[in-house]
Coordinates of N, CA, C and O in Angstrom, one line a residue:
X5 N -25.9 -5.6 33.2 CA -25.9 -5.8 34.5 C -25.0 -6.5 35.1 O -25.3 -7.8 34.4
X6 N -24.1 -6.8 35.6 CA -22.7 -7.6 35.6 C -23.6 -8.3 37.2 O -23.4 -7.6 38.2
X7 N -23.9 -9.3 37.5 CA -23.8 -10.2 38.4 C -25.2 -9.3 39.5 O -25.1 -9.0 40.9
X8 N -26.0 -9.3 38.6 CA -27.1 -8.2 39.8 C -26.6 -6.7 39.9 O -27.7 -5.9 40.5
X9 N -25.7 -6.4 39.9 CA -25.6 -4.8 40.1 C -26.0 -3.5 39.1 O -25.7 -4.0 37.6
X10 N -27.2 -2.8 38.8 CA -26.8 -1.8 38.6 C -26.0 -1.4 38.5 O -25.3 -0.4 38.9
X11 N -25.7 -1.1 37.0 CA -24.4 0.2 37.0 C -25.5 1.9 37.0 O -26.9 2.1 37.6
X12 N -24.2 2.5 37.9 CA -24.6 3.9 37.9 C -24.7 4.5 37.4 O -23.9 4.4 35.8
X13 N -25.5 5.8 37.3 CA -26.1 6.7 36.2 C -24.5 7.5 36.1 O -24.2 8.2 36.6
X14 N -24.5 7.8 34.4 CA -23.3 9.0 34.0 C -23.7 10.2 34.7 O -24.3 11.0 35.3
X15 N -22.3 10.6 35.1 CA -22.3 11.9 35.6 C -22.1 12.7 34.2 O -21.2 13.1 33.6
X16 N -23.7 13.5 34.0 CA -23.8 13.6 32.3 C -23.7 15.3 33.0 O -22.7 15.6 31.7
X17 N -23.1 16.2 34.2 CA -22.2 17.0 33.6 C -21.0 16.8 33.1 O -19.7 17.8 32.6
X18 N -19.8 15.8 33.7 CA -18.7 15.2 33.7 C -18.3 15.0 32.1 O -17.5 15.4 31.4
X19 N -19.6 14.5 31.4 CA -19.6 14.1 30.0 C -19.8 15.7 29.1 O -19.6 15.4 27.8
X20 N -20.8 16.7 29.5 CA -20.7 17.6 28.6 C -19.4 18.2 28.9 O -18.9 19.0 27.7
X21 N -18.5 18.4 29.9 CA -16.9 18.4 30.1 C -16.3 18.3 29.3 O -15.3 19.1 28.5
X22 N -16.3 16.6 28.8 CA -15.3 16.4 28.1 C -15.8 16.1 26.7 O -15.1 16.0 25.8
X23 N -17.0 16.0 26.4 CA -17.9 15.5 25.0 C -18.4 16.7 24.4 O -18.9 16.8 23.3
X24 N -18.4 18.2 25.0 CA -19.9 19.1 24.5 C -19.2 19.2 23.1 O -20.2 19.8 22.5
X25 N -17.9 19.5 23.0 CA -17.3 20.5 21.3 C -17.6 19.3 20.3 O -18.2 19.6 18.9
X26 N -17.5 17.9 21.2 CA -17.3 16.3 20.0 C -18.8 16.8 19.9 O -19.1 16.4 18.3
X27 N -19.8 16.4 20.9 CA -21.5 16.5 20.5 C -21.9 17.7 19.5 O -22.7 17.4 18.2
X28 N -21.3 18.8 19.5 CA -21.6 20.3 19.2 C -21.5 19.6 17.4 O -22.2 19.9 16.5
X29 N -19.9 19.3 17.2 CA -19.6 18.8 15.7 C -20.2 17.5 15.2 O -20.7 18.0 14.1
X30 N -20.8 16.7 15.7 CA -21.6 15.8 15.8 C -23.2 16.5 15.2 O -23.3 15.6 14.1
X31 N -23.3 17.2 15.9 CA -25.0 17.5 16.0 C -25.2 18.5 14.1 O -25.7 18.2 13.3
X32 N -23.7 19.0 14.3 CA -23.7 20.3 13.5 C -23.5 19.6 11.6 O -23.9 20.1 10.8
X33 N -22.6 18.5 11.9 CA -22.6 17.9 10.9 C -23.9 17.2 9.7 O -24.2 16.7 9.2
X34 N -25.0 17.2 11.2 CA -26.0 16.4 10.2 C -27.5 17.0 10.6 O -28.1 17.1 9.3
X35 N -27.2 18.6 11.7 CA -28.1 19.7 11.3 C -27.9 20.9 10.7 O -28.2 21.5 10.8
X36 N -26.6 20.9 10.8 CA -26.1 22.2 10.2 C -26.0 23.4 11.4 O -26.4 22.6 12.4
X37 N -25.2 24.2 11.1 CA -24.5 25.1 12.2 C -26.1 26.0 12.8 O -25.7 25.9 14.5
X38 N -26.7 26.1 12.1 CA -27.9 26.8 12.5 C -28.4 26.1 13.8 O -29.4 26.6 14.7
X39 N -28.5 24.7 13.4 CA -29.5 24.1 14.3 C -28.5 23.5 15.3 O -29.3 22.8 16.4
X40 N -27.3 23.3 15.7 CA -26.0 22.4 16.1 C -26.2 22.7 17.4 O -26.5 22.1 18.2
X41 N -26.1 24.2 18.0 CA -26.1 24.7 19.5 C -27.6 23.8 20.0 O -27.3 23.6 21.4
X42 N -28.8 24.4 19.5 CA -30.0 23.4 20.0 C -29.8 22.2 20.1 O -30.5 21.5 21.1
X43 N -29.4 21.7 19.2 CA -29.6 20.0 19.2 C -28.8 19.4 20.2 O -28.8 18.3 20.9
X44 N -27.4 20.4 20.8 CA -26.6 19.7 21.7 C -27.3 19.9 22.6 O -26.6 19.6 23.5
X45 N -27.6 20.9 22.5 CA -28.2 21.3 24.2 C -29.5 20.4 24.3 O -29.7 20.0 25.6
X46 N -30.1 19.7 23.4 CA -31.2 19.0 23.8 C -30.6 17.5 24.0 O -31.1 16.8 24.6
X47 N -29.5 17.3 23.2 CA -28.9 16.0 23.6 C -28.3 16.0 25.5 O -28.8 14.8 26.1
X48 N -28.1 17.2 25.7 CA -27.7 17.1 27.4 C -29.0 16.9 28.5 O -28.9 16.3 29.1
X49 N -29.6 17.5 27.6 CA -30.8 17.3 28.5 C -31.7 16.4 28.9 O -32.2 15.9 29.7
X50 N -31.8 15.3 27.2 CA -32.4 14.2 27.1 C -31.4 13.5 28.2 O -31.6 13.0 29.0
X51 N -30.2 13.6 28.0 CA -29.0 12.9 28.8 C -29.0 12.5 30.2 O -29.7 11.9 31.1
X52 N -29.7 13.9 30.8 CA -30.0 14.4 31.8 C -31.1 14.0 32.5 O -31.2 13.1 34.0
X53 N -32.3 14.0 32.0 CA -33.7 13.2 32.3 C -33.5 11.8 32.3 O -34.2 11.3 32.7
X54 N -32.7 10.9 31.1 CA -32.8 9.4 31.4 C -31.3 9.0 31.9 O -30.8 7.4 32.0
X55 N -30.5 9.5 32.6 CA -29.1 9.2 32.6 C -30.1 7.9 34.4 O -28.7 7.0 34.1
X56 N -30.8 8.3 34.7 CA -30.9 7.3 35.4 C -31.6 5.8 35.2 O -32.1 4.8 35.4
X57 N -32.3 5.9 33.6 CA -31.7 4.7 32.9 C -31.2 4.0 32.1 O -31.4 2.9 31.2
X58 N -29.1 4.4 32.1 CA -28.5 4.5 31.5 C -28.1 2.6 32.2 O -28.2 2.3 33.8
X59 N -28.3 1.7 30.9 CA -27.6 0.4 31.5 C -26.4 -0.2 31.8 O -26.0 -1.8 32.2
X60 N -25.6 0.2 31.6 CA -24.2 0.4 31.0 C -24.0 -0.5 30.3 O -22.7 -1.4 30.6
X61 N -24.6 -0.9 29.3 CA -24.3 -2.4 28.2 C -23.2 -1.2 27.3 O -22.6 -1.9 26.3
X62 N -22.9 0.1 27.2 CA -22.1 0.7 26.4 C -21.6 1.9 27.7 O -22.0 2.1 28.5
X63 N -20.3 2.8 26.8 CA -19.8 3.2 27.6 C -20.8 4.3 27.6 O -21.6 4.7 26.5
X64 N -20.8 5.5 28.3 CA -21.6 7.0 28.7 C -21.4 7.1 27.5 O -22.0 8.2 26.8
X65 N -19.6 7.7 26.7 CA -19.4 8.5 25.5 C -21.2 7.5 24.3 O -21.4 8.4 23.5
X66 N -21.0 6.7 24.2 CA -21.9 6.0 22.9 C -22.6 6.4 23.1 O -23.5 6.7 22.2
X67 N -23.2 5.9 24.6 CA -25.0 6.3 24.9 C -24.9 7.8 24.8 O -25.6 8.0 24.2
X68 N -24.3 8.5 25.0 CA -24.6 10.3 24.8 C -24.5 10.6 22.7 O -25.5 11.1 22.9
X69 N -23.3 9.9 22.5 CA -24.0 9.9 21.0 C -24.9 9.6 20.6 O -25.5 9.8 19.3
X70 N -25.4 8.3 21.2 CA -26.8 7.2 20.7 C -28.1 8.4 20.7 O -28.8 8.8 20.0
X71 N -27.8 9.4 22.1 CA -28.9 10.1 22.2 C -28.7 11.2 21.2 O -29.5 11.8 20.4
X72 N -27.6 12.0 20.8 CA -27.5 13.0 20.0 C -27.7 12.6 18.1 O -28.5 13.6 17.8
X73 N -27.7 11.4 17.8 CA -28.1 11.2 16.9 C -29.8 10.8 16.7 O -30.0 11.8 15.8
X74 N -30.7 10.8 17.5 CA -31.7 10.6 17.9 C -32.2 11.7 18.2 O -32.9 12.3 17.3
X75 N -31.9 12.6 18.6 CA -31.8 14.0 18.5 C -31.9 15.2 17.2 O -32.8 15.5 16.6
X76 N -31.1 14.7 16.2 CA -31.1 14.8 15.1 C -32.0 14.7 14.1 O -32.7 15.1 13.3
X77 N -31.9 13.0 14.3 CA -32.8 12.1 13.5 C -34.4 13.2 13.8 O -35.2 13.3 12.9
X78 N -34.6 13.8 14.8 CA -36.0 14.2 15.6 C -35.9 15.6 15.1 O -37.2 16.0 14.4
X79 N -34.8 16.2 14.7 CA -35.3 17.5 14.1 C -35.5 17.5 12.9 O -36.2 18.4 11.8
X80 N -35.1 16.7 12.2 CA -35.4 16.6 11.0 C -36.6 16.2 10.8 O -37.0 16.7 9.6
X81 N -37.4 15.2 11.6 CA -38.5 14.7 11.3 C -39.3 16.4 11.5 O -40.3 15.8 10.4
X82 N -38.9 16.8 12.4 CA -40.2 17.8 12.7 C -39.7 18.8 11.6 O -41.1 19.6 11.6
X83 N -39.0 19.2 11.1 CA -38.2 20.4 10.0 C -39.5 20.4 9.2 O -39.8 20.9 8.5
X84 N -39.5 18.9 8.5 CA -40.8 18.8 7.2 C -39.5 18.7 6.5 O -40.1 19.3 5.3
X85 N -37.8 19.0 6.0 CA -37.1 18.9 5.3 C -35.7 18.9 5.4 O -35.9 18.2 6.4
X86 N -35.4 18.1 4.4 CA -34.3 17.4 4.1 C -32.7 18.4 5.3 O -32.5 19.0 3.8
X87 N -32.6 18.1 5.9 CA -31.1 18.5 6.7 C -29.8 18.0 6.0 O -28.6 18.1 6.3
X88 N -30.1 17.0 5.5 CA -29.3 15.4 5.2 C -27.6 16.3 4.6 O -26.9 15.7 5.4
X89 N -28.1 16.9 3.7 CA -26.7 17.5 3.3 C -26.1 18.8 4.1 O -25.1 19.1 2.9
X90 N -27.1 19.6 5.2 CA -25.9 20.7 5.6 C -24.5 20.1 6.2 O -23.8 20.8 6.1
X91 N -24.0 18.6 6.6 CA -23.0 17.9 6.8 C -22.1 18.3 6.4 O -20.9 18.9 6.3
X92 N -22.4 18.4 5.0 CA -21.8 18.5 3.7 C -21.0 20.1 3.8 O -19.4 19.9 3.6
X93 N -21.5 20.5 4.1 CA -20.9 22.3 4.4 C -19.7 22.3 5.6 O -18.4 23.1 5.0
X94 N -19.7 21.2 5.9 CA -18.4 21.3 7.4 C -17.1 20.3 6.8 O -16.1 19.8 7.8
X95 N -17.2 20.1 5.7 CA -16.3 18.9 5.3 C -14.7 19.8 5.0 O -15.1 20.2 4.9
X96 N -13.6 18.8 5.6 CA -12.9 19.7 5.2 C -12.3 20.4 4.1 O -12.3 19.1 3.6
X97 N -11.5 21.3 4.2 CA -11.0 21.4 2.6 C -10.1 20.3 2.1 O -9.6 19.8 2.9
X98 N -10.1 20.2 0.5 CA -9.0 19.1 -0.2 C -7.5 19.5 0.3 O -7.4 20.9 0.0
X99 N -6.7 19.0 0.2 CA -5.3 19.1 0.0 C -5.3 19.5 -1.1 O -6.2 19.4 -2.9
X100 N -4.8 20.5 -1.3 CA -4.9 21.4 -2.9 C -3.6 20.6 -3.9 O -3.7 20.9 -4.8
X101 N -3.2 19.8 -3.3 CA -2.6 18.4 -4.0 C -3.2 18.5 -5.4 O -4.3 17.9 -5.7
X102 N -2.7 17.9 -6.9 CA -3.2 17.8 -7.7 C -4.1 16.7 -7.9 O -5.1 16.1 -8.0
X103 N -3.8 15.6 -6.8 CA -4.2 14.4 -6.8 C -5.6 14.1 -6.0 O -6.0 13.2 -5.5
X104 N -5.5 15.5 -5.0 CA -7.0 15.4 -4.1 C -8.3 15.5 -4.9 O -8.1 15.8 -6.0
X105 N -9.6 14.7 -4.2 CA -10.8 14.7 -4.6 C -11.2 16.3 -4.5 O -10.8 17.0 -3.6
X106 N -11.9 16.5 -5.6 CA -12.8 17.9 -5.8 C -14.1 17.8 -4.4 O -14.0 16.9 -4.4
X107 N -14.2 18.3 -3.6 CA -14.8 18.3 -2.7 C -16.2 18.6 -3.5 O -17.1 17.6 -2.6
X108 N -16.5 19.2 -4.8 CA -17.8 18.6 -4.8 C -17.9 17.3 -5.3 O -18.9 16.4 -5.3
X109 N -16.9 16.5 -5.8 CA -17.1 15.5 -6.2 C -17.1 14.7 -4.8 O -18.4 13.7 -5.2
X110 N -16.7 14.7 -4.5 CA -17.2 13.6 -2.3 C -18.4 13.7 -2.3 O -19.2 13.0 -2.2
X111 N -18.7 15.5 -1.9 CA -19.9 15.6 -1.6 C -21.0 14.7 -2.8 O -22.1 14.2 -2.3
X112 N -20.9 14.6 -4.1 CA -21.5 13.8 -4.8 C -22.1 12.7 -4.7 O -23.2 11.7 -4.5
X113 N -20.5 12.2 -4.5 CA -20.6 10.4 -4.1 C -20.8 10.0 -2.6 O -22.0 8.9 -2.9
X114 N -21.2 10.9 -1.5 CA -20.9 10.6 -0.4 C -23.4 10.9 -0.8 O -23.6 10.0 -0.1
X115 N -22.9 11.9 -1.7 CA -25.4 12.5 -1.9 C -25.6 10.9 -2.3 O -26.8 10.1 -2.4
X116 N -24.5 10.1 -3.2 CA -25.1 8.7 -3.6 C -25.4 7.4 -2.8 O -26.3 6.7 -3.2
X117 N -25.2 7.3 -1.6 CA -24.6 6.5 -0.8 C -26.3 6.4 -0.1 O -26.8 7.9 0.4
X118 N -26.6 5.9 0.0 CA -28.1 5.3 1.4 C -27.6 6.3 2.5 O -27.0 6.2 2.7
X119 N -28.7 6.2 3.2 CA -28.2 7.3 4.2 C -28.0 6.7 5.7 O -26.9 6.8 6.3
X120 N -28.3 5.0 5.7 CA -27.3 4.4 6.7 C -26.0 4.0 6.1 O -25.1 3.9 7.2
X121 N -25.9 4.1 5.5 CA -24.2 3.9 4.5 C -23.6 5.1 5.0 O -22.6 4.9 5.3
X122 N -24.3 6.0 4.4 CA -23.7 7.6 4.9 C -23.1 8.1 6.4 O -22.6 8.0 6.6
X123 N -24.3 7.5 7.3 CA -24.5 7.7 8.2 C -23.3 6.6 9.2 O -21.8 7.3 10.1
X124 N -23.4 5.3 8.0 CA -21.6 4.6 9.0 C -20.6 5.2 8.2 O -19.5 5.6 9.9
X125 N -19.8 6.1 7.3 CA -19.1 6.5 7.1 C -19.1 7.7 8.0 O -17.5 7.8 8.5
X126 N -19.7 8.7 8.1 CA -19.7 9.5 8.7 C -19.3 9.3 10.6 O -18.2 9.7 11.0
X127 N -19.8 8.4 10.8 CA -19.6 7.8 12.3 C -18.2 7.6 12.2 O -17.6 7.5 13.3
X128 N -17.3 6.3 11.1 CA -16.6 5.8 11.4 C -15.1 6.1 10.7 O -13.9 6.8 11.7
X129 N -15.3 7.2 9.9 CA -14.5 8.0 9.3 C -14.3 9.5 9.4 O -12.8 10.1 9.9
X130 N -15.1 10.3 9.7 CA -15.1 11.7 10.4 C -15.1 11.8 12.2 O -14.9 12.7 12.8
X131 N -16.0 10.7 12.4 CA -16.5 10.7 13.9 C -14.8 9.5 14.8 O -14.7 9.9 15.9
X132 N -15.0 8.5 14.0 CA -13.6 8.1 14.5 C -14.2 7.0 15.5 O -13.6 6.0 16.5
X133 N -15.7 6.8 15.2 CA -16.1 5.6 16.0 C -16.1 3.9 16.0 O -15.4 3.6 14.4
X134 N -15.4 3.3 16.7 CA -15.4 2.2 16.5 C -16.7 1.3 15.6 O -17.9 1.8 16.1
X135 N -16.7 -0.4 15.3 CA -17.5 -0.7 14.8 C -18.6 -1.3 16.1 O -19.7 -0.8 15.5
X136 N -18.5 -1.5 17.0 CA -18.8 -1.9 18.1 C -19.7 -0.5 18.5 O -20.5 -0.2 19.0
X137 N -19.1 0.7 18.6 CA -19.3 1.9 18.7 C -20.7 2.0 18.1 O -21.3 2.9 18.2
X138 N -20.4 2.4 17.2 CA -21.5 2.2 15.7 C -22.7 1.7 15.9 O -23.5 2.6 15.7
X139 N -22.2 0.6 16.1 CA -23.6 -0.7 15.9 C -24.6 -0.5 17.8 O -25.7 -0.2 17.2
X140 N -23.5 0.0 18.5 CA -24.4 0.7 19.6 C -25.0 2.4 19.7 O -26.4 2.1 19.9
X141 N -24.7 3.1 18.3 CA -24.9 4.4 18.5 C -26.6 4.6 17.6 O -27.4 4.6 18.1
X142 N -26.4 3.3 16.4 CA -27.3 3.5 15.7 C -28.3 2.3 15.6 O -29.4 2.0 15.3
X143 N -28.1 1.4 16.8 CA -28.8 0.1 16.8 C -28.5 -1.2 16.4 O -29.9 -2.0 16.1
X144 N -27.9 -1.4 15.8 CA -27.7 -2.4 14.8 C -26.1 -3.4 15.1 O -25.5 -3.1 16.2
X145 N -26.5 -4.5 15.1 CA -25.4 -5.3 15.3 C -24.4 -4.9 14.6 O -24.0 -3.9 13.4
X146 N -22.7 -5.4 15.0 CA -21.5 -4.8 14.6 C -21.4 -5.6 13.0 O -20.6 -4.4 12.6
X147 N -22.1 -6.7 13.1 CA -21.7 -6.8 12.0 C -22.8 -6.3 10.7 O -21.9 -6.2 9.2
X148 N -23.7 -5.8 11.0 CA -24.1 -5.0 10.4 C -23.5 -3.4 9.5 O -23.6 -3.3 8.5
X149 N -22.7 -3.2 10.7 CA -22.4 -2.1 11.0 C -20.8 -2.5 9.6 O -20.4 -1.1 8.8
X150 N -20.2 -3.1 9.8 CA -18.5 -4.0 8.8 C -19.8 -4.1 7.5 O -19.5 -3.6 6.5
X151 N -20.5 -4.3 7.2 CA -21.5 -4.1 6.0 C -21.9 -3.3 5.4 O -21.7 -2.8 3.9
X152 N -22.6 -2.7 6.1 CA -22.5 -1.3 5.7 C -21.7 -0.5 4.8 O -21.7 0.1 3.9
X153 N -20.8 -0.7 6.1 CA -19.1 0.1 6.0 C -18.6 -0.8 4.3 O -18.0 0.2 3.5
X154 N -18.2 -1.6 4.7 CA -17.8 -2.8 2.7 C -18.7 -1.9 1.7 O -18.0 -1.7 0.9
X155 N -20.1 -2.2 1.8 CA -20.9 -1.7 0.5 C -20.5 -0.2 0.5 O -20.3 0.7 -0.4
X156 N -20.5 0.7 1.3 CA -21.1 2.2 1.0 C -19.3 2.3 0.6 O -19.0 2.9 -0.6
X157 N -18.4 1.4 0.7 CA -17.0 1.9 0.8 C -16.9 1.2 -0.9 O -16.1 1.8 -2.0
X158 N -17.2 0.5 -1.3 CA -17.7 -0.2 -3.4 C -17.9 1.2 -3.6 O -17.7 1.7 -4.8
X159 N -19.4 1.7 -3.3 CA -20.1 2.4 -4.2 C -19.2 3.6 -3.9 O -19.5 4.1 -5.1
X160 N -18.4 4.0 -3.2 CA -17.9 5.1 -2.9 C -16.7 4.9 -3.9 O -16.1 5.8 -4.9
X161 N -16.0 4.0 -4.0 CA -14.2 3.2 -4.9 C -15.0 4.0 -6.3 O -14.9 3.9 -7.3
X162 N -17.1 2.9 -6.8 CA -17.3 3.0 -7.7 C -17.6 4.6 -8.6 O -17.4 5.1 -9.9
X163 N -17.9 5.2 -7.3 CA -18.6 6.4 -7.8 C -17.2 7.7 -8.0 O -17.3 8.8 -8.7
X164 N -16.1 6.9 -7.4 CA -14.9 8.1 -7.3 C -13.6 8.0 -8.4 O -12.8 8.9 -8.7
X165 N -13.9 6.4 -8.7 CA -12.6 6.1 -9.4 C -13.3 4.9 -10.7 O -12.9 3.7 -10.9
X166 N -14.6 5.9 -11.1 CA -14.9 4.7 -12.0 C -13.7 3.9 -13.1 O -14.6 2.5 -13.7
X167 N -13.2 4.6 -13.8 CA -12.2 4.0 -14.9 C -11.6 3.0 -14.2 O -11.3 2.0 -14.7
X168 N -11.0 3.2 -13.1 CA -10.3 2.0 -12.0 C -11.5 0.4 -12.3 O -11.2 -0.8 -11.9
X169 N -12.1 0.6 -12.1 CA -13.4 -0.1 -11.4 C -13.5 -1.1 -13.1 O -13.6 -2.3 -12.6
X170 N -13.8 -0.2 -14.0 CA -14.0 -1.1 -15.2 C -12.5 -1.8 -15.5 O -13.1 -2.6 -16.7
X171 N -11.2 -1.6 -15.3 CA -10.0 -2.4 -15.7 C -10.6 -3.4 -15.6 O -11.4 -4.6 -14.1

């Protein structure tokens, strides 16, 4: 709150107009195409129900993606199975150039990361969120996000180019 003034609730209808497709892609990468529509709908329903509790400590878009992340996490828990690999089906096809990484190699390297490191990489590299936004979405300090990305990229570099690391 700035000078005791409560921020206004976000216009969830406007957020849906602006971010529905991005939230759907975000959910699709986490729970798969079969569950993405339900997760997206649950995200916006939760946003409507909780809009009055929006504190204005982050941008409304960041708040919305934090809700989407929690909805996806809850779907994982309720399903009793690991949906975490389904987002890998939606990786862009690699460049056909000889130097391009094979999709399976990248998939294995990403699966070798801890869930926290993998989530930081996805949010930063695929979703385009800043360190600050990622911290707000996952509920950790910005420095923790930087650390997670640093360690994730070291692990990816080691998995994807082990011969260069050995030099």
